[in-house]
Amino acid sequence: MTKTYDCIVLGVGGFGSAALAHLARRGVRALGIERFDLDHEQGSSHGETRIIRKAYFEHPDYVPLLFRAYDLWQELEQESEKELLNLCGLMIAGPPDGEAVPGAKLAAQRYGIDIEEPTLAEARARFPGFRFDDAHAVLVEPDAGFLHVEASRQAHVETALAHGATIQANEAVLEWQPTANGVQLRTNRGKYDAASLIVTAGAWAGRLLADLSIPLEVVRKPILWHGVSGNEYDVTNGAPGFYFETTAHAFYGFPSLDGKTIKACEHTGGAVVDDPSQLDREIHPSDIEPVANFIRQSMPGVQPAPARHSMCMYTHTPDHHFIVDRHPQWPQVVIGAGFSGHGFKFTSVLGEALADLAVDGKTELPIGFLSLGREALVK
Ligand SMILES: Cc1cc2nc3c(=O)[nH]c(=O)nc-3n(C[C@H](O)[C@H](O)[C@H](O)COP(=O)(O)OP(=O)(O)OC[C@H]3O[C@@H](n4cnc5c(N)ncnc54)[C@H](O)[C@@H]3O)c2cc1C
């Protein structure tokens, strides 16, 4: 027999778990369907930490969403009684005319976000674990930091369940189709009807939305942890997260959480993945070399060879901005996709926007710039 819901969320990862929590809080009869276990490491929302910041260099239009995201993360912390956010600060270093430093300054000026601009001498004294290029500028955002990614996802799942949502894990959606009253989904276990559908399938979104031919590109992203000596990278010693832009690359990382290792990765690059279910999870010398070179140059107390690794995926749109919108032909289908390697911090607020779109058909949140109809996505 086909089961019926108000809304089905396809994929209970970063965004799906958040959307489900917002739906359930409003009393919507919601079902989340997830192909793996709820705490799996097969997608894009694992690996201990995610940077959160407000002085958004990718585009200032993200900033109002970030203000709401911070509030929602703090509310979720209180409701879940879990530590999700650590506002240890973020240090950005890069060319004064690059993307990160001027972009963060622009967003900070436009929205009155607190940033500090130490001279290179001041930065060298304040951050002894780092070496800075003489031609680079340094900027610090004190109210930035990181999210504990697994705990954040779990908190959304637990909130959804506590407010009455149903989640079916280890069940794969094979197809969805519009019906007279909404949508019908077929999975490897059964059929489900709902008034609306939210597609938050991460790296698998392109396949599930094949009718739209959205130009999504999935890339393979190694996550690397490196041994550290001394306490200058320690979160308990006041060390910040970091983002270094170089001429051809960008690297980022977090303070050491265990006093023994530090997570440092490359943001740029990544091999294109044809099938996310067949991701190559082995680590190769070519994965290690760019980060090892960066560490040799910029982080003298860190071992260039990684102590451990995990594998993740970015799902890029052509302009690296997200897609949060309704399906142009089937408005009962809502899409959250293409989070382009910088989405996690927004799951709290865009989960709310996805729920608004599914339930009310509109949202007050300023997401117009993330529409499916924007020029960069039109072929
Ligand atoms: C290495 C790395 C570092 C990052 N760093 C940052 C950062 O510092 N700050 C930041 O804000 N963001 C960061 N990001 C980006 C952020 O993590 C992602 O944008 C976000 O996690 C994407 O969430 P998602 O819900 O789209 O995907 P996922 O969390 O992968 O969720 C998609 C879910 O859909 C499920 N699914 C797919 N197909 C089906 C199906 N047919 N049936 C049922 N279930 C299905 C999948 O199993 C999965 O659980 C990083 C990403 C990576 C990989």
Tab-separated table of C-alpha atoms and ligand atoms in Angstrom:
chain	number	residue	atom	x	y	z
A	1	MET	CA	0.000	0.000	0.000
A	2	THR	CA	1.255	3.503	-0.810
A	3	LYS	CA	1.929	5.636	2.284
A	4	THR	CA	0.975	9.306	2.194
A	5	TYR	CA	2.735	12.345	3.718
A	6	ASP	CA	2.510	16.127	3.482
A	7	CYS	CA	6.143	16.391	2.423
A	8	ILE	CA	8.943	13.969	1.593
A	9	VAL	CA	12.603	14.920	1.901
A	10	LEU	CA	14.781	12.957	-0.499
A	11	GLY	CA	18.221	12.576	1.117
A	12	VAL	CA	18.763	13.123	4.851
A	13	GLY	CA	22.263	14.608	4.824
A	14	GLY	CA	23.257	18.165	5.720
A	15	PHE	CA	20.366	19.997	4.065
A	16	GLY	CA	17.766	17.213	4.211
A	17	SER	CA	18.092	16.802	7.977
A	18	ALA	CA	17.724	20.571	8.458
A	19	ALA	CA	14.689	20.797	6.145
A	20	LEU	CA	13.094	17.874	7.963
A	21	ALA	CA	13.625	19.552	11.356
A	22	HIS	CA	11.970	22.773	10.122
A	23	LEU	CA	9.045	20.865	8.593
A	24	ALA	CA	8.472	18.781	11.719
A	25	ARG	CA	8.633	21.816	14.032
A	26	ARG	CA	5.701	23.262	12.051
A	27	GLY	CA	3.654	20.107	12.491
A	28	VAL	CA	3.988	19.017	8.853
A	29	ARG	CA	3.676	15.225	8.369
A	30	ALA	CA	7.127	14.724	6.934
A	31	LEU	CA	9.104	11.702	5.781
A	32	GLY	CA	12.851	11.666	5.143
A	33	ILE	CA	14.287	8.921	2.962
A	34	GLU	CA	18.025	8.231	3.154
A	35	ARG	CA	19.843	5.598	1.113
A	36	PHE	CA	22.582	5.033	3.757
A	37	ASP	CA	22.728	4.943	7.578
A	38	LEU	CA	21.999	8.336	9.098
A	39	ASP	CA	25.601	8.802	10.271
A	40	HIS	CA	27.266	7.660	7.025
A	41	GLU	CA	30.456	9.066	5.477
A	42	GLN	CA	29.525	8.500	1.821
A	43	GLY	CA	28.336	12.009	0.946
A	44	SER	CA	29.396	15.582	1.747
A	45	SER	CA	28.551	16.131	5.434
A	46	HIS	CA	31.219	14.333	7.486
A	47	GLY	CA	34.803	14.879	8.645
A	48	GLU	CA	34.443	16.576	12.073
A	49	THR	CA	34.335	20.269	11.167
A	50	ARG	CA	32.980	22.944	8.791
A	51	ILE	CA	33.995	26.609	8.711
A	52	ILE	CA	31.306	29.176	9.519
A	53	ARG	CA	31.862	32.893	8.914
A	54	LYS	CA	29.877	36.022	8.126
A	55	ALA	CA	32.267	38.224	6.094
A	56	TYR	CA	31.411	36.164	3.038
A	57	PHE	CA	33.908	36.729	0.247
A	58	GLU	CA	32.009	34.573	-2.273
A	59	HIS	CA	29.221	37.213	-2.417
A	60	PRO	CA	27.817	39.737	0.080
A	61	ASP	CA	24.263	38.535	-0.725
A	62	TYR	CA	24.939	35.499	1.493
A	63	VAL	CA	25.411	37.678	4.584
A	64	PRO	CA	21.731	38.242	5.550
A	65	LEU	CA	21.255	34.472	5.310
A	66	LEU	CA	24.266	34.003	7.577
A	67	PHE	CA	22.824	36.301	10.245
A	68	ARG	CA	19.758	34.042	10.360
A	69	ALA	CA	21.944	30.902	10.142
A	70	TYR	CA	23.901	31.917	13.262
A	71	ASP	CA	20.658	32.510	15.216
A	72	LEU	CA	19.287	29.143	14.150
A	73	TRP	CA	22.512	27.307	15.044
A	74	GLN	CA	22.401	28.874	18.503
A	75	GLU	CA	18.747	27.877	18.930
A	76	LEU	CA	19.568	24.336	17.808
A	77	GLU	CA	22.435	24.183	20.317
A	78	GLN	CA	20.042	25.104	23.098
A	79	GLU	CA	17.322	22.715	21.978
A	80	SER	CA	19.703	19.792	21.437
A	81	GLU	CA	21.962	20.574	24.416
A	82	LYS	CA	24.925	19.758	22.148
A	83	GLU	CA	27.964	21.916	21.407
A	84	LEU	CA	27.633	22.609	17.678
A	85	LEU	CA	29.404	25.940	17.164
A	86	ASN	CA	32.915	26.943	18.180
A	87	LEU	CA	33.578	30.623	17.467
A	88	CYS	CA	37.369	30.367	17.620
A	89	GLY	CA	37.803	33.012	14.871
A	90	LEU	CA	39.049	32.676	11.302
A	91	MET	CA	42.287	34.052	9.896
A	92	ILE	CA	42.365	34.730	6.153
A	93	ALA	CA	45.639	35.361	4.313
A	94	GLY	CA	46.045	36.114	0.647
A	95	PRO	CA	46.804	38.658	-2.047
A	96	PRO	CA	45.279	42.067	-1.265
A	97	ASP	CA	43.756	42.018	-4.772
A	98	GLY	CA	42.752	38.333	-4.703
A	99	GLU	CA	39.279	36.912	-3.982
A	100	ALA	CA	39.261	36.195	-0.245
A	101	VAL	CA	40.739	39.278	1.464
A	102	PRO	CA	38.983	41.995	-0.597
A	103	GLY	CA	35.765	39.953	-0.770
A	104	ALA	CA	35.625	39.506	3.008
A	105	LYS	CA	36.361	43.223	3.493
A	106	LEU	CA	33.550	44.180	1.116
A	107	ALA	CA	31.012	41.961	2.898
A	108	ALA	CA	32.209	43.257	6.296
A	109	GLN	CA	31.898	46.898	5.231
A	110	ARG	CA	28.497	46.432	3.659
A	111	TYR	CA	27.013	44.665	6.680
A	112	GLY	CA	29.014	46.099	9.592
A	113	ILE	CA	30.732	42.802	10.429
A	114	ASP	CA	33.597	43.010	12.899
A	115	ILE	CA	36.948	42.204	11.248
A	116	GLU	CA	40.554	42.923	12.227
A	117	GLU	CA	43.324	43.765	9.771
A	118	PRO	CA	46.670	43.124	11.479
A	119	THR	CA	49.874	44.223	9.753
A	120	LEU	CA	52.123	41.372	8.644
A	121	ALA	CA	54.386	42.013	11.643
A	122	GLU	CA	51.393	41.852	13.982
A	123	ALA	CA	50.067	38.710	12.268
A	124	ARG	CA	53.473	37.002	12.589
A	125	ALA	CA	53.607	37.787	16.303
A	126	ARG	CA	49.989	36.768	16.912
A	127	PHE	CA	50.042	33.534	14.858
A	128	PRO	CA	53.510	32.014	15.407
A	129	GLY	CA	52.405	28.718	13.842
A	130	PHE	CA	52.007	30.348	10.423
A	131	ARG	CA	54.342	31.912	7.863
A	132	PHE	CA	52.965	34.688	5.685
A	133	ASP	CA	54.049	35.745	2.219
A	134	ASP	CA	55.445	39.309	2.238
A	135	ALA	CA	53.010	40.250	-0.542
A	136	HIS	CA	49.931	38.964	1.298
A	137	ALA	CA	47.428	40.665	3.560
A	138	VAL	CA	45.917	39.096	6.687
A	139	LEU	CA	42.405	39.547	8.008
A	140	VAL	CA	40.771	38.076	11.113
A	141	GLU	CA	37.054	37.565	11.682
A	142	PRO	CA	36.643	36.989	15.440
A	143	ASP	CA	32.973	35.868	15.224
A	144	ALA	CA	33.779	33.108	12.719
A	145	GLY	CA	34.758	29.571	13.643
A	146	PHE	CA	33.540	26.083	12.952
A	147	LEU	CA	30.592	23.728	13.287
A	148	HIS	CA	30.897	20.163	14.526
A	149	VAL	CA	29.458	18.685	11.353
A	150	GLU	CA	28.284	15.262	12.562
A	151	ALA	CA	26.766	16.665	15.771
A	152	SER	CA	24.989	19.373	13.746
A	153	ARG	CA	23.478	16.836	11.393
A	154	GLN	CA	22.468	14.612	14.310
A	155	ALA	CA	20.887	17.554	16.125
A	156	HIS	CA	18.708	18.273	13.082
A	157	VAL	CA	17.761	14.586	12.805
A	158	GLU	CA	16.909	14.361	16.508
A	159	THR	CA	14.863	17.580	16.354
A	160	ALA	CA	12.954	16.245	13.349
A	161	LEU	CA	12.214	12.954	15.127
A	162	ALA	CA	11.281	14.676	18.400
A	163	HIS	CA	8.697	16.750	16.509
A	164	GLY	CA	7.141	13.742	14.829
A	165	ALA	CA	8.973	13.295	11.511
A	166	THR	CA	9.524	9.795	10.126
A	167	ILE	CA	12.918	8.834	8.719
A	168	GLN	CA	13.583	5.730	6.688
A	169	ALA	CA	17.298	5.004	6.426
A	170	ASN	CA	18.968	2.462	4.150
A	171	GLU	CA	16.261	2.979	1.543
A	172	ALA	CA	17.094	4.396	-1.896
A	173	VAL	CA	14.713	6.505	-3.944
A	174	LEU	CA	14.721	5.118	-7.476
A	175	GLU	CA	12.457	7.710	-9.080
A	176	TRP	CA	9.896	10.416	-8.405
A	177	GLN	CA	7.051	11.611	-10.572
A	178	PRO	CA	4.487	14.384	-10.359
A	179	THR	CA	0.872	13.383	-9.709
A	180	ALA	CA	-2.444	15.260	-9.712
A	181	ASN	CA	-2.099	15.867	-5.936
A	182	GLY	CA	1.654	16.199	-5.544
A	183	VAL	CA	4.347	13.620	-6.136
A	184	GLN	CA	4.886	9.891	-5.972
A	185	LEU	CA	8.218	8.280	-5.097
A	186	ARG	CA	9.322	4.744	-5.824
A	187	THR	CA	12.095	3.321	-3.651
A	188	ASN	CA	13.774	-0.075	-3.434
A	189	ARG	CA	11.187	-0.888	-0.720
A	190	GLY	CA	7.903	0.709	-1.729
A	191	LYS	CA	5.902	3.671	-2.957
A	192	TYR	CA	5.059	6.949	-1.212
A	193	ASP	CA	2.743	9.841	-2.047
A	194	ALA	CA	3.136	13.379	-0.782
A	195	ALA	CA	1.801	16.851	-1.453
A	196	SER	CA	5.367	18.117	-1.913
A	197	LEU	CA	8.920	16.868	-2.305
A	198	ILE	CA	12.233	18.421	-1.279
A	199	VAL	CA	15.223	17.046	-3.184
A	200	THR	CA	18.391	17.345	-1.076
A	201	ALA	CA	20.411	14.523	-2.594
A	202	GLY	CA	23.867	16.147	-2.519
A	203	ALA	CA	26.244	14.616	-5.056
A	204	TRP	CA	23.395	12.468	-6.425
A	205	ALA	CA	21.106	15.434	-7.209
A	206	GLY	CA	22.010	15.621	-10.914
A	207	ARG	CA	20.691	12.105	-11.515
A	208	LEU	CA	17.446	12.660	-9.622
A	209	LEU	CA	16.813	15.934	-11.458
A	210	ALA	CA	17.931	14.708	-14.867
A	211	ASP	CA	14.828	16.275	-16.479
A	212	LEU	CA	16.290	19.725	-15.714
A	213	SER	CA	19.810	19.020	-17.076
A	214	ILE	CA	21.301	21.262	-14.367
A	215	PRO	CA	25.029	21.627	-15.050
A	216	LEU	CA	26.286	20.132	-11.747
A	217	GLU	CA	29.869	18.885	-11.463
A	218	VAL	CA	30.844	16.571	-8.600
A	219	VAL	CA	34.504	16.648	-7.539
A	220	ARG	CA	36.467	14.385	-5.201
A	221	LYS	CA	37.811	16.157	-2.112
A	222	PRO	CA	40.252	14.453	0.260
A	223	ILE	CA	40.094	15.498	3.924
A	224	LEU	CA	43.524	15.247	5.580
A	225	TRP	CA	44.636	15.327	9.217
A	226	HIS	CA	48.319	16.040	9.919
A	227	GLY	CA	50.423	15.563	13.049
A	228	VAL	CA	51.345	18.724	14.996
A	229	SER	CA	53.999	19.553	17.551
A	230	GLY	CA	53.693	22.291	20.161
A	231	ASN	CA	50.455	23.988	21.232
A	232	GLU	CA	50.386	26.940	18.836
A	233	TYR	CA	47.662	25.270	16.711
A	234	ASP	CA	45.573	24.178	19.670
A	235	VAL	CA	41.951	25.300	19.943
A	236	THR	CA	42.362	25.435	23.723
A	237	ASN	CA	45.286	27.823	23.192
A	238	GLY	CA	43.178	30.296	21.160
A	239	ALA	CA	44.238	29.115	17.675
A	240	PRO	CA	41.787	30.106	14.895
A	241	GLY	CA	40.598	28.378	11.753
A	242	PHE	CA	42.480	29.503	8.647
A	243	TYR	CA	42.011	30.112	4.923
A	244	PHE	CA	45.047	30.806	2.721
A	245	GLU	CA	44.634	31.968	-0.855
A	246	THR	CA	47.726	31.547	-3.038
A	247	THR	CA	48.169	32.392	-6.714
A	248	ALA	CA	46.651	29.162	-8.003
A	249	HIS	CA	45.128	27.439	-4.957
A	250	ALA	CA	43.250	27.925	-1.705
A	251	PHE	CA	43.875	25.922	1.469
A	252	TYR	CA	41.889	25.898	4.686
A	253	GLY	CA	41.951	24.246	8.038
A	254	PHE	CA	40.920	24.219	11.656
A	255	PRO	CA	42.679	24.509	14.986
A	256	SER	CA	43.774	21.203	16.478
A	257	LEU	CA	40.917	19.692	18.492
A	258	ASP	CA	42.897	16.820	20.022
A	259	GLY	CA	46.291	18.509	20.460
A	260	LYS	CA	47.862	15.857	18.200
A	261	THR	CA	46.510	16.456	14.699
A	262	ILE	CA	45.216	19.326	12.626
A	263	LYS	CA	42.852	19.188	9.664
A	264	ALA	CA	44.272	21.022	6.622
A	265	CYS	CA	42.871	20.595	3.093
A	266	GLU	CA	42.811	22.131	-0.363
A	267	HIS	CA	39.619	24.001	-1.270
A	268	THR	CA	40.484	24.361	-4.950
A	269	GLY	CA	40.892	21.493	-7.429
A	270	GLY	CA	39.518	17.965	-7.238
A	271	ALA	CA	39.048	15.222	-9.821
A	272	VAL	CA	35.636	15.053	-11.476
A	273	VAL	CA	33.512	12.154	-10.193
A	274	ASP	CA	31.306	10.378	-12.754
A	275	ASP	CA	29.395	8.231	-10.277
A	276	PRO	CA	29.284	9.383	-6.611
A	277	SER	CA	28.491	5.795	-5.536
A	278	GLN	CA	31.854	4.676	-6.981
A	279	LEU	CA	34.000	7.412	-5.380
A	280	ASP	CA	37.677	6.478	-5.141
A	281	ARG	CA	38.274	6.620	-1.364
A	282	GLU	CA	41.961	5.630	-1.459
A	283	ILE	CA	44.533	8.341	-0.866
A	284	HIS	CA	47.141	8.928	-3.598
A	285	PRO	CA	50.391	10.953	-3.710
A	286	SER	CA	48.664	13.502	-5.962
A	287	ASP	CA	46.069	14.090	-3.192
A	288	ILE	CA	48.761	14.759	-0.629
A	289	GLU	CA	51.294	16.855	-2.536
A	290	PRO	CA	49.486	20.246	-2.844
A	291	VAL	CA	48.602	20.339	0.871
A	292	ALA	CA	52.054	19.043	1.875
A	293	ASN	CA	53.671	21.867	-0.148
A	294	PHE	CA	51.396	24.416	1.471
A	295	ILE	CA	52.257	23.079	4.939
A	296	ARG	CA	56.004	23.128	4.233
A	297	GLN	CA	55.690	26.757	3.222
A	298	SER	CA	53.156	28.107	5.695
A	299	MET	CA	52.811	25.883	8.791
A	300	PRO	CA	56.239	24.947	10.163
A	301	GLY	CA	54.948	23.003	13.192
A	302	VAL	CA	52.811	20.631	11.100
A	303	GLN	CA	53.880	17.377	9.472
A	304	PRO	CA	53.403	17.518	5.691
A	305	ALA	CA	52.444	13.822	5.340
A	306	PRO	CA	48.910	13.163	6.593
A	307	ALA	CA	48.298	10.924	9.606
A	308	ARG	CA	44.796	9.975	8.394
A	309	HIS	CA	42.248	10.879	5.762
A	310	SER	CA	38.616	10.714	4.716
A	311	MET	CA	37.004	11.308	1.319
A	312	CYS	CA	34.259	13.793	0.507
A	313	MET	CA	32.626	15.459	-2.521
A	314	TYR	CA	31.814	19.007	-3.602
A	315	THR	CA	28.867	19.442	-5.997
A	316	HIS	CA	29.639	22.544	-8.053
A	317	THR	CA	27.340	24.768	-10.056
A	318	PRO	CA	29.052	26.754	-12.856
A	319	ASP	CA	29.129	29.974	-10.744
A	320	HIS	CA	29.671	28.095	-7.439
A	321	HIS	CA	26.484	29.607	-5.987
A	322	PHE	CA	23.797	27.324	-4.586
A	323	ILE	CA	20.449	26.311	-6.066
A	324	VAL	CA	17.481	26.778	-3.718
A	325	ASP	CA	14.283	27.021	-5.697
A	326	ARG	CA	11.113	25.317	-6.866
A	327	HIS	CA	11.117	23.106	-9.925
A	328	PRO	CA	10.104	25.316	-12.876
A	329	GLN	CA	7.560	22.818	-14.192
A	330	TRP	CA	6.440	21.099	-10.973
A	331	PRO	CA	6.255	23.736	-8.197
A	332	GLN	CA	5.427	21.058	-5.614
A	333	VAL	CA	9.042	19.893	-6.037
A	334	VAL	CA	11.641	21.978	-4.191
A	335	ILE	CA	15.362	21.742	-4.919
A	336	GLY	CA	18.349	22.298	-2.638
A	337	ALA	CA	21.453	21.434	-4.661
A	338	GLY	CA	24.858	22.500	-5.951
A	339	PHE	CA	26.255	23.645	-2.615
A	340	SER	CA	29.673	23.957	-4.251
A	341	GLY	CA	31.872	23.131	-1.257
A	342	HIS	CA	30.647	25.937	1.016
A	343	GLY	CA	27.095	24.996	1.962
A	344	PHE	CA	27.151	23.379	5.375
A	345	LYS	CA	27.088	26.562	7.467
A	346	PHE	CA	23.813	27.440	5.664
A	347	THR	CA	21.977	24.187	6.367
A	348	SER	CA	20.172	25.733	9.349
A	349	VAL	CA	18.794	28.692	7.374
A	350	LEU	CA	18.352	27.100	3.970
A	351	GLY	CA	16.606	24.144	5.626
A	352	GLU	CA	14.113	26.783	6.755
A	353	ALA	CA	13.860	28.226	3.211
A	354	LEU	CA	13.316	24.748	1.732
A	355	ALA	CA	10.546	24.059	4.252
A	356	ASP	CA	8.946	27.454	3.453
A	357	LEU	CA	8.984	26.705	-0.279
A	358	ALA	CA	7.519	23.235	0.206
A	359	VAL	CA	4.755	24.310	2.593
A	360	ASP	CA	3.915	27.896	1.564
A	361	GLY	CA	5.290	28.007	-1.986
A	362	LYS	CA	7.371	31.068	-1.032
A	363	THR	CA	9.820	32.345	1.575
A	364	GLU	CA	10.661	35.678	3.166
A	365	LEU	CA	14.357	34.697	3.239
A	366	PRO	CA	16.436	36.525	0.592
A	367	ILE	CA	17.254	33.603	-1.706
A	368	GLY	CA	16.465	35.176	-5.084
A	369	PHE	CA	20.137	35.070	-6.100
A	370	LEU	CA	20.079	31.256	-5.701
A	371	SER	CA	17.326	30.727	-8.276
A	372	LEU	CA	17.385	28.032	-10.889
A	373	GLY	CA	16.589	30.566	-13.587
A	374	ARG	CA	19.737	32.666	-13.145
A	375	GLU	CA	21.905	33.261	-16.178
A	376	ALA	CA	24.842	31.094	-15.073
A	377	LEU	CA	22.606	28.000	-15.065
A	378	VAL	CA	20.837	28.605	-18.334
A	379	LYS	CA	22.512	26.769	-21.171
B	1	LIG	C1	35.832	18.273	2.308
B	1	LIG	C2	34.703	19.234	2.437
B	1	LIG	C3	34.881	20.399	3.162
B	1	LIG	C4	33.852	21.327	3.268
B	1	LIG	N1	34.046	22.437	4.035
B	1	LIG	C5	33.017	23.274	4.260
B	1	LIG	C6	33.148	24.328	5.197
B	1	LIG	O1	34.199	24.504	5.805
B	1	LIG	N2	32.064	25.121	5.419
B	1	LIG	C7	30.877	24.918	4.777
B	1	LIG	O2	29.938	25.683	5.045
B	1	LIG	N3	30.722	23.930	3.889
B	1	LIG	C8	31.744	23.106	3.622
B	1	LIG	N4	31.625	22.060	2.759
B	1	LIG	C9	30.373	21.917	1.982
B	1	LIG	C10	29.272	21.267	2.758
B	1	LIG	O3	29.759	20.261	3.597
B	1	LIG	C11	28.257	20.742	1.747
B	1	LIG	O4	27.817	21.829	0.941
B	1	LIG	C12	27.055	20.130	2.432
B	1	LIG	O5	27.446	19.220	3.416
B	1	LIG	C13	26.200	19.445	1.381
B	1	LIG	O6	25.070	18.865	2.009
B	1	LIG	P1	24.015	18.063	1.151
B	1	LIG	O7	22.840	17.864	2.035
B	1	LIG	O8	23.819	18.730	-0.173
B	1	LIG	O9	24.746	16.679	0.825
B	1	LIG	P2	24.854	15.383	1.766
B	1	LIG	O10	25.075	15.776	3.168
B	1	LIG	O11	25.810	14.463	1.110
B	1	LIG	O12	23.397	14.780	1.712
B	1	LIG	C14	22.803	14.208	0.579
B	1	LIG	C15	22.110	12.958	1.060
B	1	LIG	O13	21.238	12.463	0.062
B	1	LIG	C16	21.285	11.047	0.130
B	1	LIG	N5	20.785	10.503	-1.130
B	1	LIG	C17	21.274	10.762	-2.358
B	1	LIG	N6	20.561	10.090	-3.295
B	1	LIG	C18	19.595	9.413	-2.637
B	1	LIG	C19	18.562	8.530	-3.067
B	1	LIG	N7	18.379	8.229	-4.353
B	1	LIG	N8	17.743	7.998	-2.126
B	1	LIG	C20	17.908	8.310	-0.800
B	1	LIG	N9	18.900	9.126	-0.350
B	1	LIG	C21	19.722	9.670	-1.261
B	1	LIG	C22	22.760	10.779	0.367
B	1	LIG	O14	22.998	9.478	0.831
B	1	LIG	C23	23.116	11.852	1.369
B	1	LIG	O15	22.949	11.428	2.698
B	1	LIG	C24	32.628	21.102	2.612
B	1	LIG	C25	32.445	19.930	1.874
B	1	LIG	C26	33.460	19.010	1.792
B	1	LIG	C27	33.264	17.768	0.972
